mmCIF file of N, CA and C in Angstrom:
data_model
loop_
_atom_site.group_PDB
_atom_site.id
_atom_site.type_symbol
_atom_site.label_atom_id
_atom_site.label_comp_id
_atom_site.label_asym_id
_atom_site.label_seq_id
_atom_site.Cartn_x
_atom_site.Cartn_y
_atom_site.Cartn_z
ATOM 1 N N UNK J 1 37.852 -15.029 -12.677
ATOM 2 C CA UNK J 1 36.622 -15.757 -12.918
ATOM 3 C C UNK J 1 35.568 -15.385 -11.871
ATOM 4 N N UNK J 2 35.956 -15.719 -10.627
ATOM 5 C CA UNK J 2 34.786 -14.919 -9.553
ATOM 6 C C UNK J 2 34.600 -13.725 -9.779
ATOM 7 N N UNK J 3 35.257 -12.701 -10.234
ATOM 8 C CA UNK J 3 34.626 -11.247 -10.558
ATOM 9 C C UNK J 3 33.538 -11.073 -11.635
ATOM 10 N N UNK J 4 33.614 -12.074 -12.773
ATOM 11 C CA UNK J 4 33.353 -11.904 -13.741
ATOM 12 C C UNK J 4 31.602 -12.854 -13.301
ATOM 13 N N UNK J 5 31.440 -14.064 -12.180
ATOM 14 C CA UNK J 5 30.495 -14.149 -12.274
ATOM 15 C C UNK J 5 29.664 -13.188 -11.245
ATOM 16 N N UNK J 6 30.206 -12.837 -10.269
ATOM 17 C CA UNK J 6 29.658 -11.780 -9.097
ATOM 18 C C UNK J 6 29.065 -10.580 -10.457
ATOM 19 N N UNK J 7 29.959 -10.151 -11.359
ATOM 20 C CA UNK J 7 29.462 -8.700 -12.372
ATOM 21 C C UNK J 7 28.208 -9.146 -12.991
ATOM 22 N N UNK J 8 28.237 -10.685 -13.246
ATOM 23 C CA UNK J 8 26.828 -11.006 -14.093
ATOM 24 C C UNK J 8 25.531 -11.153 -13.202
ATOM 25 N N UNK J 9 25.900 -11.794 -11.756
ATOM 26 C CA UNK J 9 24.820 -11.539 -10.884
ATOM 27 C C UNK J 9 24.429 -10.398 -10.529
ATOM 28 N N UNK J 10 25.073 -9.169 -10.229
ATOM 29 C CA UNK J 10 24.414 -8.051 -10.218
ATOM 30 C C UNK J 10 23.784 -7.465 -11.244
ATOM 31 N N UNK J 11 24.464 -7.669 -12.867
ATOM 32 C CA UNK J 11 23.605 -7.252 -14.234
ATOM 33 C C UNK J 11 22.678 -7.839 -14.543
ATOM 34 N N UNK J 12 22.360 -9.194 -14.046
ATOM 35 C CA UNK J 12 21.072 -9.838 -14.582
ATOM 36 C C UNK J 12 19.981 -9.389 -13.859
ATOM 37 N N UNK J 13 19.438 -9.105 -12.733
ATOM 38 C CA UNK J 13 18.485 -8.168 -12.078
ATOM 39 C C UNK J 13 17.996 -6.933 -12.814
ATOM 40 N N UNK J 14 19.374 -6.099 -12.964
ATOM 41 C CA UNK J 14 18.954 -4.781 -13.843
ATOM 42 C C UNK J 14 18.961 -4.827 -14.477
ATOM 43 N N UNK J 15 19.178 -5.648 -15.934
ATOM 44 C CA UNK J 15 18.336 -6.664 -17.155
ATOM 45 C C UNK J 15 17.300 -6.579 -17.333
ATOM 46 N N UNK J 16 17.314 -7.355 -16.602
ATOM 47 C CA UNK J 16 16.085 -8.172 -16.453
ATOM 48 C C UNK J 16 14.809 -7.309 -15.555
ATOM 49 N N UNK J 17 14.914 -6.258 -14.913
ATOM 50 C CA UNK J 17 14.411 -5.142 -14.752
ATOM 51 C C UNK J 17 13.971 -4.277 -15.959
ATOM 52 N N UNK J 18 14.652 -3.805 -16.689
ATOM 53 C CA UNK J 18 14.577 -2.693 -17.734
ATOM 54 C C UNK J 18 13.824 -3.829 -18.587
ATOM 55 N N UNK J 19 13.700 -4.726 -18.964
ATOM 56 C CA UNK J 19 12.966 -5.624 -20.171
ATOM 57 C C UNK J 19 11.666 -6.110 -19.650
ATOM 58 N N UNK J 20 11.136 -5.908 -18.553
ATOM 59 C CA UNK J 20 9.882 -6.373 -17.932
ATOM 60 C C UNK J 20 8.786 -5.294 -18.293
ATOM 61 N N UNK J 21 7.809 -5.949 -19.548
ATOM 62 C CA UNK J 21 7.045 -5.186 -19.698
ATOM 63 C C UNK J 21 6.091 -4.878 -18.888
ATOM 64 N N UNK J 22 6.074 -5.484 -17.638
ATOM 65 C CA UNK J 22 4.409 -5.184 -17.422
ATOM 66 C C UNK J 22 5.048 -4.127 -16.153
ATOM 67 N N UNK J 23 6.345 -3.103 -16.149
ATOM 68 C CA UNK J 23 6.633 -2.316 -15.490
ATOM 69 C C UNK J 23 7.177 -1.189 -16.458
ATOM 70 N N UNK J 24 6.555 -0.633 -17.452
ATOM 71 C CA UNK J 24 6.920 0.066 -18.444
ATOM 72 C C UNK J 24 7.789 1.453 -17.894
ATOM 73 N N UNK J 25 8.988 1.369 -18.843
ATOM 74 C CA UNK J 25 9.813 2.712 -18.082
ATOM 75 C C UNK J 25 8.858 4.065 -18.025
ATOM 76 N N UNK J 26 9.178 5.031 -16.998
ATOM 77 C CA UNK J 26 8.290 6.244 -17.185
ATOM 78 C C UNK J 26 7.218 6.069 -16.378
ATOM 79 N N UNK J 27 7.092 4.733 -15.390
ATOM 80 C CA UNK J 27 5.404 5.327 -14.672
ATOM 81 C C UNK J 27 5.305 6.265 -14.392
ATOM 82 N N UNK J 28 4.355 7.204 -13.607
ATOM 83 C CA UNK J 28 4.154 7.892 -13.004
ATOM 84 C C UNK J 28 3.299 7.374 -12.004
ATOM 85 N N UNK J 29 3.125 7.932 -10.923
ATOM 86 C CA UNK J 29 2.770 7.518 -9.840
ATOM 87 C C UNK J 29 2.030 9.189 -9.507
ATOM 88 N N UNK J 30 0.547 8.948 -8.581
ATOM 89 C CA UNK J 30 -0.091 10.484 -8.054
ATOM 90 C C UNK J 30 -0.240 9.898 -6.691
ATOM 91 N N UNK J 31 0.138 10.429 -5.968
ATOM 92 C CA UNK J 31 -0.011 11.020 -4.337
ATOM 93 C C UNK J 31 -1.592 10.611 -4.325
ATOM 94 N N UNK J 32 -1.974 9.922 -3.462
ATOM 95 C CA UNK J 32 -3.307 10.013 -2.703
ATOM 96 C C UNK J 32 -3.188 10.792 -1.551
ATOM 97 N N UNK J 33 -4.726 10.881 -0.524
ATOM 98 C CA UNK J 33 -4.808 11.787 0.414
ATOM 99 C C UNK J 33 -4.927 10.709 1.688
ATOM 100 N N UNK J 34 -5.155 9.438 0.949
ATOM 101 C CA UNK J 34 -5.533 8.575 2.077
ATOM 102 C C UNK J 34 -5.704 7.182 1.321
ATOM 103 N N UNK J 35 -6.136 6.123 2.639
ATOM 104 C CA UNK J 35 -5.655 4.408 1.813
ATOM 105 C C UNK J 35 -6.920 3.896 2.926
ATOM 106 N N UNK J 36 -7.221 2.928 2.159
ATOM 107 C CA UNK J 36 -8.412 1.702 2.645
ATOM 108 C C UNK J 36 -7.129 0.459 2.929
ATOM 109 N N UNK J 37 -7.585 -0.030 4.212
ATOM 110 C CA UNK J 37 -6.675 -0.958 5.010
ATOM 111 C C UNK J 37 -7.548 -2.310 5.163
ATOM 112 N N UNK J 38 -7.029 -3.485 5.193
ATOM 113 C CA UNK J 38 -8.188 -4.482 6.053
ATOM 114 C C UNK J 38 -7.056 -5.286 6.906
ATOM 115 N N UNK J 39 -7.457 -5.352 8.243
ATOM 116 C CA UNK J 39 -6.678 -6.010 9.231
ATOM 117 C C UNK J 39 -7.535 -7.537 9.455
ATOM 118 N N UNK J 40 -6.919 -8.102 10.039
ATOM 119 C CA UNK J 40 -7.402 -9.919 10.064
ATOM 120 C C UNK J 40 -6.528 -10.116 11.433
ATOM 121 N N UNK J 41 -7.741 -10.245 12.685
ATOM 122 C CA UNK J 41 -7.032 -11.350 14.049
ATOM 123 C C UNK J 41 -7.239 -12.689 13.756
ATOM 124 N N UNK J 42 -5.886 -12.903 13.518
ATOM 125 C CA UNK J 42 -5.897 -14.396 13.200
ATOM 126 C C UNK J 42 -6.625 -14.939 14.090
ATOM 127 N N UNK J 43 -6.381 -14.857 15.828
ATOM 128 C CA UNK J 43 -7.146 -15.731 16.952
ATOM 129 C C UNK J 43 -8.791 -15.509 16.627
ATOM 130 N N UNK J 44 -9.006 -14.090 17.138
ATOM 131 C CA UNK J 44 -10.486 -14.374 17.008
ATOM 132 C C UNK J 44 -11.247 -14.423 15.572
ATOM 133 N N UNK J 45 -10.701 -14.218 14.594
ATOM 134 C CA UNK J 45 -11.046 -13.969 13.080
ATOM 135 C C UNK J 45 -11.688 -13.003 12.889
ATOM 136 N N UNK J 46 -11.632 -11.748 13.499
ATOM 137 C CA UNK J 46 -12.347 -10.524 13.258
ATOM 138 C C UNK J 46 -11.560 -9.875 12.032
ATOM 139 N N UNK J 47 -12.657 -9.568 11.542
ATOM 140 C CA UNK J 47 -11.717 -8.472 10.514
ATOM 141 C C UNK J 47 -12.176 -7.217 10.684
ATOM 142 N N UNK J 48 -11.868 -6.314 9.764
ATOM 143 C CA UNK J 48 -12.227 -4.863 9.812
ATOM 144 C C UNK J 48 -11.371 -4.345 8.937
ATOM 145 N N UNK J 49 -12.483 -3.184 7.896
ATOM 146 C CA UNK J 49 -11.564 -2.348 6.812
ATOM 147 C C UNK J 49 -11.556 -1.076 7.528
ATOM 148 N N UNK J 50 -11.203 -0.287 7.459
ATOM 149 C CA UNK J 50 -10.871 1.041 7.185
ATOM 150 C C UNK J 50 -10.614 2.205 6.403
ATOM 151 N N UNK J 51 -10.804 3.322 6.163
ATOM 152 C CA UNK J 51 -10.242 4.261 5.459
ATOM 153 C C UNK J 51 -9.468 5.413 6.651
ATOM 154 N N UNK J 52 -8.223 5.523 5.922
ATOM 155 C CA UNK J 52 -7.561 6.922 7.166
ATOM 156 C C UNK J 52 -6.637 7.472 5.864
ATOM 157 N N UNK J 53 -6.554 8.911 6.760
ATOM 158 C CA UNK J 53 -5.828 9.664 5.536
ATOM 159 C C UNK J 53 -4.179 9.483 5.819
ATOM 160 N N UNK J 54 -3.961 10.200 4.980
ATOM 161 C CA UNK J 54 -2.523 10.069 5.062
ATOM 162 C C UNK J 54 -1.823 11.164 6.604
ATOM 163 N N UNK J 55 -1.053 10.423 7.502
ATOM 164 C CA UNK J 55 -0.350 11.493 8.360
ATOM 165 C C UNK J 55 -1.440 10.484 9.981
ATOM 166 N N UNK J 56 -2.663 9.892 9.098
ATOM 167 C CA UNK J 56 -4.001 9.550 10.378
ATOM 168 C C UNK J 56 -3.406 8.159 10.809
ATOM 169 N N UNK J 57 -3.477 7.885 11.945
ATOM 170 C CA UNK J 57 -3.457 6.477 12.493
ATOM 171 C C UNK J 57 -4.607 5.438 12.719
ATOM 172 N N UNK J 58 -4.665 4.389 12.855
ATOM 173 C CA UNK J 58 -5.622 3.937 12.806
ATOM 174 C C UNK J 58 -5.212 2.462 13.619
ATOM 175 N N UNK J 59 -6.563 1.884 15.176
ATOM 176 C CA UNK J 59 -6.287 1.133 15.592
ATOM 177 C C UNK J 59 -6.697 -0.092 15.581
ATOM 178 N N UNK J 60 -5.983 -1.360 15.686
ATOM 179 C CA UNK J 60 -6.723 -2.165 15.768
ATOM 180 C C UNK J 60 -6.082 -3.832 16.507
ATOM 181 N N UNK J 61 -7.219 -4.039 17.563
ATOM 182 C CA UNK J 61 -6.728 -4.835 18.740
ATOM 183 C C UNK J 61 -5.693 -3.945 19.564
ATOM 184 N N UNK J 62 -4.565 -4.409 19.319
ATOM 185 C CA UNK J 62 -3.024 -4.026 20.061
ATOM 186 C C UNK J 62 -2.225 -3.200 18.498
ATOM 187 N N UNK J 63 -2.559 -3.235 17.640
ATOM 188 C CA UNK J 63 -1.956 -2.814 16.444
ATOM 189 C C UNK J 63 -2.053 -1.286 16.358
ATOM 190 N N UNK J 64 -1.202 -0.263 16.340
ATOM 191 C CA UNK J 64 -1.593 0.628 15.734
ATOM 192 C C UNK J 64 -1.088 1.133 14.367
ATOM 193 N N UNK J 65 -1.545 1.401 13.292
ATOM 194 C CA UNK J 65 -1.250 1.872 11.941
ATOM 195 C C UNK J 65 -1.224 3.111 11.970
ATOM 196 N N UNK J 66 -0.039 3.554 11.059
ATOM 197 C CA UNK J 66 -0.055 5.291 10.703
ATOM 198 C C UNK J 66 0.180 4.744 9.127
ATOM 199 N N UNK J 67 -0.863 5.803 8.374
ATOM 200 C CA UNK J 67 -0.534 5.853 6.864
ATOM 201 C C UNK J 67 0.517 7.177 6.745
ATOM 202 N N UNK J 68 1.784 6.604 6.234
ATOM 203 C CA UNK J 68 2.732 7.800 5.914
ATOM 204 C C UNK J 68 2.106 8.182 4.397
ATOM 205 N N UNK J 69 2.135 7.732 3.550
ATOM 206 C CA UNK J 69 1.699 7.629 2.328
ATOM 207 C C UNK J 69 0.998 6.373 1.381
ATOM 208 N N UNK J 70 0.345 7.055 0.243
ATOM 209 C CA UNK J 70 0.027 5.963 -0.308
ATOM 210 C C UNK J 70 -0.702 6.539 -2.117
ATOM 211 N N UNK J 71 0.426 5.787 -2.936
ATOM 212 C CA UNK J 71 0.166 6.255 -4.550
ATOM 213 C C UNK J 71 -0.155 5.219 -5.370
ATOM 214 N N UNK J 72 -0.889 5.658 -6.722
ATOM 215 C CA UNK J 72 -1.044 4.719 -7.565
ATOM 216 C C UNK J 72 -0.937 5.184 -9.112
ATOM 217 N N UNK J 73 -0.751 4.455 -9.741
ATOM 218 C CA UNK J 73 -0.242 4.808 -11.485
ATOM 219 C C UNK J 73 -1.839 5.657 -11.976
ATOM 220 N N UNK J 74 -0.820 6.514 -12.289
ATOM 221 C CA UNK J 74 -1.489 8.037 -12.616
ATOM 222 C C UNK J 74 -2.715 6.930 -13.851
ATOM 223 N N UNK J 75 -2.079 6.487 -14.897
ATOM 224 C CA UNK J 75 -2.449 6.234 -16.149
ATOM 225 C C UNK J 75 -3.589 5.113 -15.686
ATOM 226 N N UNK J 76 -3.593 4.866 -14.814
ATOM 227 C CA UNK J 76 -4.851 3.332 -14.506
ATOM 228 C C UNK J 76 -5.204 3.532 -12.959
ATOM 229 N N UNK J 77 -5.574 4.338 -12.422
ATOM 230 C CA UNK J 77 -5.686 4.579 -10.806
ATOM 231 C C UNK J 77 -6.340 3.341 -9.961
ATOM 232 N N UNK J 78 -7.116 2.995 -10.996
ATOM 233 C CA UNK J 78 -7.908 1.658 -10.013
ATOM 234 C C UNK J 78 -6.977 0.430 -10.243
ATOM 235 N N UNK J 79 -6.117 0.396 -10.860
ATOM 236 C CA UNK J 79 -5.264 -0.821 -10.651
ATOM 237 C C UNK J 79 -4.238 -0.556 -9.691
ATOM 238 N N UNK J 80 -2.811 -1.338 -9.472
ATOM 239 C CA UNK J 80 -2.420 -1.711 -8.005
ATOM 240 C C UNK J 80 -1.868 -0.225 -7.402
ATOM 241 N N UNK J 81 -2.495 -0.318 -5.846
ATOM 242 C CA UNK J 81 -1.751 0.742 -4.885
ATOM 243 C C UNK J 81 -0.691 0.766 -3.758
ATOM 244 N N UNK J 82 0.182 1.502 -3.643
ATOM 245 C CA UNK J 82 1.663 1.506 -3.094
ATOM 246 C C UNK J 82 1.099 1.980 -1.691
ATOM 247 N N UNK J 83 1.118 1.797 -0.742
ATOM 248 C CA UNK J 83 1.080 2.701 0.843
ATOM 249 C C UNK J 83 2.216 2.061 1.529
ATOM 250 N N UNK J 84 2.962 3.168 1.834
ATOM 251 C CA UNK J 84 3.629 3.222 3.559
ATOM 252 C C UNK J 84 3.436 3.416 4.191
ATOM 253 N N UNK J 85 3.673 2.306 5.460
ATOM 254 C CA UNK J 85 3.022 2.234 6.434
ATOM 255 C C UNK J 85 4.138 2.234 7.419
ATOM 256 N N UNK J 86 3.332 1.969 8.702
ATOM 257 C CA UNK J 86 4.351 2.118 9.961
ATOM 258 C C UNK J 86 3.167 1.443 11.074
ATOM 259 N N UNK J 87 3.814 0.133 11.419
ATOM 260 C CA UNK J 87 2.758 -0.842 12.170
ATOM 261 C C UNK J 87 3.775 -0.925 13.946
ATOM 262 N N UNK J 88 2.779 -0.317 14.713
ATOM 263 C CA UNK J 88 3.631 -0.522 16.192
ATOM 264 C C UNK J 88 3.347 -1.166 17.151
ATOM 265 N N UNK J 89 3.234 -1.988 17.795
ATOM 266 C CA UNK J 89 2.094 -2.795 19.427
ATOM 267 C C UNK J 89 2.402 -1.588 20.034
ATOM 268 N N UNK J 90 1.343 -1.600 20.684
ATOM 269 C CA UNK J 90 0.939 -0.218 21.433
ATOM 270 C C UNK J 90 1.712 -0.830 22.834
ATOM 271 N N UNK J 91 1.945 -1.336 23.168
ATOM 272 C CA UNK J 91 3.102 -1.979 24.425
ATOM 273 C C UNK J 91 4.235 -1.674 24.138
ATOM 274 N N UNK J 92 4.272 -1.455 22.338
ATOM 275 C CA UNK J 92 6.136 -1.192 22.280
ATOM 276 C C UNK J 92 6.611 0.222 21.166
ATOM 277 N N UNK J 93 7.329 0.632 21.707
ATOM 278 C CA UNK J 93 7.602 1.548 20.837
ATOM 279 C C UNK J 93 8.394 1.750 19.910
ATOM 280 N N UNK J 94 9.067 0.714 19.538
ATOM 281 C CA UNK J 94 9.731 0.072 18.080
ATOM 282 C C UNK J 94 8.594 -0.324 17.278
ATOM 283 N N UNK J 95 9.116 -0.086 16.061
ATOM 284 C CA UNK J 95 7.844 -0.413 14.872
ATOM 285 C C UNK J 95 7.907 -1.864 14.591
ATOM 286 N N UNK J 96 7.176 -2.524 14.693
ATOM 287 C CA UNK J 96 7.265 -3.885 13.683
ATOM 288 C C UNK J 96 6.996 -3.742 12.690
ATOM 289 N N UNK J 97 6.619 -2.668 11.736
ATOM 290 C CA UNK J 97 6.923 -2.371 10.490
ATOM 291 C C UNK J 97 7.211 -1.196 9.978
ATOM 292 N N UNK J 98 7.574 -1.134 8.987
ATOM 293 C CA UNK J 98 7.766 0.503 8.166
ATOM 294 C C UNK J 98 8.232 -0.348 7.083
ATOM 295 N N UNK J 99 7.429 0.091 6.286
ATOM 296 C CA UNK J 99 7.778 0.218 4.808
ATOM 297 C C UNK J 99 6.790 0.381 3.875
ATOM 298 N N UNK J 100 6.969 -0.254 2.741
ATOM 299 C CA UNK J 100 5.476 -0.438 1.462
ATOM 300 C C UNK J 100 5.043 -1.556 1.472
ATOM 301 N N UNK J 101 3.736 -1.292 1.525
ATOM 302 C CA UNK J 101 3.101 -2.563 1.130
ATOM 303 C C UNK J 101 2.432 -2.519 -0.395
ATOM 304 N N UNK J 102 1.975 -3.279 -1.235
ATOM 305 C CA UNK J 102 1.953 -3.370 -2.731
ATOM 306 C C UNK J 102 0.160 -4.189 -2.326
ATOM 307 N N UNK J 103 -1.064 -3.584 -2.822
ATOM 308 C CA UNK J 103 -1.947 -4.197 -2.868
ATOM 309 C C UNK J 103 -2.085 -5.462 -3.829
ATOM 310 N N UNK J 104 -1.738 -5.291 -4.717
ATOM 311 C CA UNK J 104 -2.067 -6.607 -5.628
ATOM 312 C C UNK J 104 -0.815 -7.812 -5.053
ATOM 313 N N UNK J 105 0.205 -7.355 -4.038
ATOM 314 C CA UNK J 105 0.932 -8.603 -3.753
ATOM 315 C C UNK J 105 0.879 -8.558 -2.063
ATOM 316 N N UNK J 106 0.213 -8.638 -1.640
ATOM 317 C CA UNK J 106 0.088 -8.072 -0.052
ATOM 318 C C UNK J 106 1.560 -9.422 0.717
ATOM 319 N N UNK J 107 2.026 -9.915 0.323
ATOM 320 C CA UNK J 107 2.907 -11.318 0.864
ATOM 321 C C UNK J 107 4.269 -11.064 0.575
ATOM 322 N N UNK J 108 4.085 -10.106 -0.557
ATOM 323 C CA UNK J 108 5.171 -9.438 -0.701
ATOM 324 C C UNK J 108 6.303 -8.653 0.196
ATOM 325 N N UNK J 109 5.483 -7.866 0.623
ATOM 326 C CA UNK J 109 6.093 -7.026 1.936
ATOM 327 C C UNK J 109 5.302 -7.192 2.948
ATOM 328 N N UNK J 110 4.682 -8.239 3.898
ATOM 329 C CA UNK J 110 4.125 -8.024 4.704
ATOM 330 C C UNK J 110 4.134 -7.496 6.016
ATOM 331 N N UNK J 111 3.825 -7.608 6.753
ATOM 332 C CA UNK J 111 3.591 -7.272 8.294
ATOM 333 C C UNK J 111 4.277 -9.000 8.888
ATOM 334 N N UNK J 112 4.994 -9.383 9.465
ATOM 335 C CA UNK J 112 5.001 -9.867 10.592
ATOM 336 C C UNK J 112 4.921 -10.478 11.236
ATOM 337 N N UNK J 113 3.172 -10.656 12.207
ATOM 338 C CA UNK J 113 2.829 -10.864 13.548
ATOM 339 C C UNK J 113 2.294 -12.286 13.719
ATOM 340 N N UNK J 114 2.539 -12.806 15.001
ATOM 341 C CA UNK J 114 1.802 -13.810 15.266
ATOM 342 C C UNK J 114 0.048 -13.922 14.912
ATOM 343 N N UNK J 115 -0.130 -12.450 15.318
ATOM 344 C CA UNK J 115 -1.713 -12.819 15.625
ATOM 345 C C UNK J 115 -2.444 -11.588 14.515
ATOM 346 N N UNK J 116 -1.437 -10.921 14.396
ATOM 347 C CA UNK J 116 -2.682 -9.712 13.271
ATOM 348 C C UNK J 116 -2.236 -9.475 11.571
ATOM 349 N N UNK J 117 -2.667 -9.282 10.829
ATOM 350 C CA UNK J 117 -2.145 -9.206 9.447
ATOM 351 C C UNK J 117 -2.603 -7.816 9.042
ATOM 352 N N UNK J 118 -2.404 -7.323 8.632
ATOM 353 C CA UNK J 118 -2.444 -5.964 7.668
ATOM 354 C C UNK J 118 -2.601 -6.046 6.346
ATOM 355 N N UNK J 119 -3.111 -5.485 5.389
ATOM 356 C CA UNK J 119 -3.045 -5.378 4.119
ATOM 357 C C UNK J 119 -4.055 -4.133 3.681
ATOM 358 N N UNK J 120 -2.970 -3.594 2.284
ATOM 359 C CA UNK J 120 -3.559 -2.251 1.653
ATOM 360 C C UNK J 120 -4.969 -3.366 0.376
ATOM 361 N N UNK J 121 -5.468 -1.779 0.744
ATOM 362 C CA UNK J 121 -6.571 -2.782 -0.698
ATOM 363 C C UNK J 121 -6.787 -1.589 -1.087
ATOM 364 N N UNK J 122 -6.688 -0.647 -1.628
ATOM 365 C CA UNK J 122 -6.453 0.581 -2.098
ATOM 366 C C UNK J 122 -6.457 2.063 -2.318
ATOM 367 N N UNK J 123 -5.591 2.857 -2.961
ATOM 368 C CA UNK J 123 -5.615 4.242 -2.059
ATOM 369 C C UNK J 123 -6.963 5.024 -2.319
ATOM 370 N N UNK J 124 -7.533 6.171 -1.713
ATOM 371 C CA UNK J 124 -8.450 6.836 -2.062
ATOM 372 C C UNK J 124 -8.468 8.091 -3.383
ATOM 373 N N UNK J 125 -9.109 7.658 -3.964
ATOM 374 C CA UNK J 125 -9.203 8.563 -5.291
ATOM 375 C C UNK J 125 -10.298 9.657 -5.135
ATOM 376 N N UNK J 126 -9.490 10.516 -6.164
ATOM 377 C CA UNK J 126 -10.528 11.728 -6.058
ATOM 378 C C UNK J 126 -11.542 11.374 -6.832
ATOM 379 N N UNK J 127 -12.913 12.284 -5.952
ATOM 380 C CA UNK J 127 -14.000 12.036 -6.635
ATOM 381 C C UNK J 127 -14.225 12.625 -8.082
ATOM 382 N N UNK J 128 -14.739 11.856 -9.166
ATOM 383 C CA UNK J 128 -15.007 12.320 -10.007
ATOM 384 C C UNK J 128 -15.783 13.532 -10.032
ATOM 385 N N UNK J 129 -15.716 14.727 -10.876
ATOM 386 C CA UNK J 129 -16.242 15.506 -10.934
ATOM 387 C C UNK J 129 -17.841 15.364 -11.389
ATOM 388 N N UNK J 130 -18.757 16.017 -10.976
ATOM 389 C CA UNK J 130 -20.297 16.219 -11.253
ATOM 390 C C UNK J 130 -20.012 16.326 -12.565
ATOM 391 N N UNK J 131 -21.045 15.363 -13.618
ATOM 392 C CA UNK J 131 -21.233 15.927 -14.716
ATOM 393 C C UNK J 131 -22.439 17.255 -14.621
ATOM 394 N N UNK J 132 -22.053 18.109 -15.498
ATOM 395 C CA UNK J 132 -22.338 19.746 -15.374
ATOM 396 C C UNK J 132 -23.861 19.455 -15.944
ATOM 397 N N UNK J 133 -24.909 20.155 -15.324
ATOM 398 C CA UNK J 133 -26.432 20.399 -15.785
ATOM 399 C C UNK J 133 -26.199 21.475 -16.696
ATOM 400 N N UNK J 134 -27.311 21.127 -17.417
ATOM 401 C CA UNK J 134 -27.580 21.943 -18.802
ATOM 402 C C UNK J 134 -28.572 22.686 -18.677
ATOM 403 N N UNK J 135 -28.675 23.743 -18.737
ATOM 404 C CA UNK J 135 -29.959 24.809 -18.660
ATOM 405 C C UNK J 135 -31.016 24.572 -19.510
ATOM 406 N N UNK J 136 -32.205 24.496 -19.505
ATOM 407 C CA UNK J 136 -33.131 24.238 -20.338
ATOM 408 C C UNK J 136 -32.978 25.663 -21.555
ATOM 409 N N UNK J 137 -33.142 24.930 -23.065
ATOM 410 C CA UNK J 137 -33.040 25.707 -23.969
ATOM 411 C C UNK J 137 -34.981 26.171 -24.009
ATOM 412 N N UNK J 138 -34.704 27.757 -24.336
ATOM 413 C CA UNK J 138 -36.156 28.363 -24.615
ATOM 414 C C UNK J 138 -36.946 27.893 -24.915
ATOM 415 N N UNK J 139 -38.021 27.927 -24.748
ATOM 416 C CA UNK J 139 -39.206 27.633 -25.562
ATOM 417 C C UNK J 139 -39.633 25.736 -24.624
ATOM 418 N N UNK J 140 -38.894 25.562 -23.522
ATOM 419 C CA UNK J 140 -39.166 24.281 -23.410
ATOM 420 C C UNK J 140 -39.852 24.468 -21.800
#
């Protein structure tokens, strides 16, 4: 009997995974080059956004951020973006974070800290291409 309910707690997750439409099998996901950040000192209430590329660090107060990566669904780019991150106090050289953070759920995976918060608000997209000029036809 305990095997049989331990087998159903692990199958109901991956169930219940595969039947969740609003995660349709097959995403695809595209590589960005870089991610927009906004940090929040809780004490003094400063905020500040950012853009840094991917591989770039970026500081703030005692916080320092490195963007390892950061992707978003090929098929809808402006909806939610994935970045990994890696959050360190510059006093210490253990990370207080590494992992993903999820823009549309930032509480999800957060950061941490007494005093600073982190959150992705989304990756950088390529610029749309120039629509192409048209040569004036003769006679005009």
């Amino acid at each position: 009997m305990r095997a049989l309910v331990l087998l159903l707690a692990l199958a109901l997750p991956v169930a219940a995974q595969e039947a969740d439409p609003a995660q349709p099998s097959g995403s695809e996901f595209t590589d960005s080059d870089g991610a927009q950040l906004r940090f929040l000192d809780k004490l003094t209430s400063e905020t500040g956004d950012v853009t840094i590329s991917r591989g770039q660090s970026a500081k703030f107060g005692r916080l320092v951020v490195r963007l390892d990566s950061c992707r978003y669904p090929t098929g809808n780019p402006a909806s939610d973006a994935e970045a990994h991150l890696t959050v360190i106090e510059e006093t210490s050289e253990a990370p207080l974070f590494s992992g993903w953070m999820l823009a549309s759920s930032p509480a999800l995976s957060a950061l941490d800290h007494p005093r600073y918060d982190v959150w992705v608000l989304s990756c950088v997209l390529p610029a749309a291409p120039a629509p192409a000029e048209t040569a004036p036809a003769e006679g005009e």
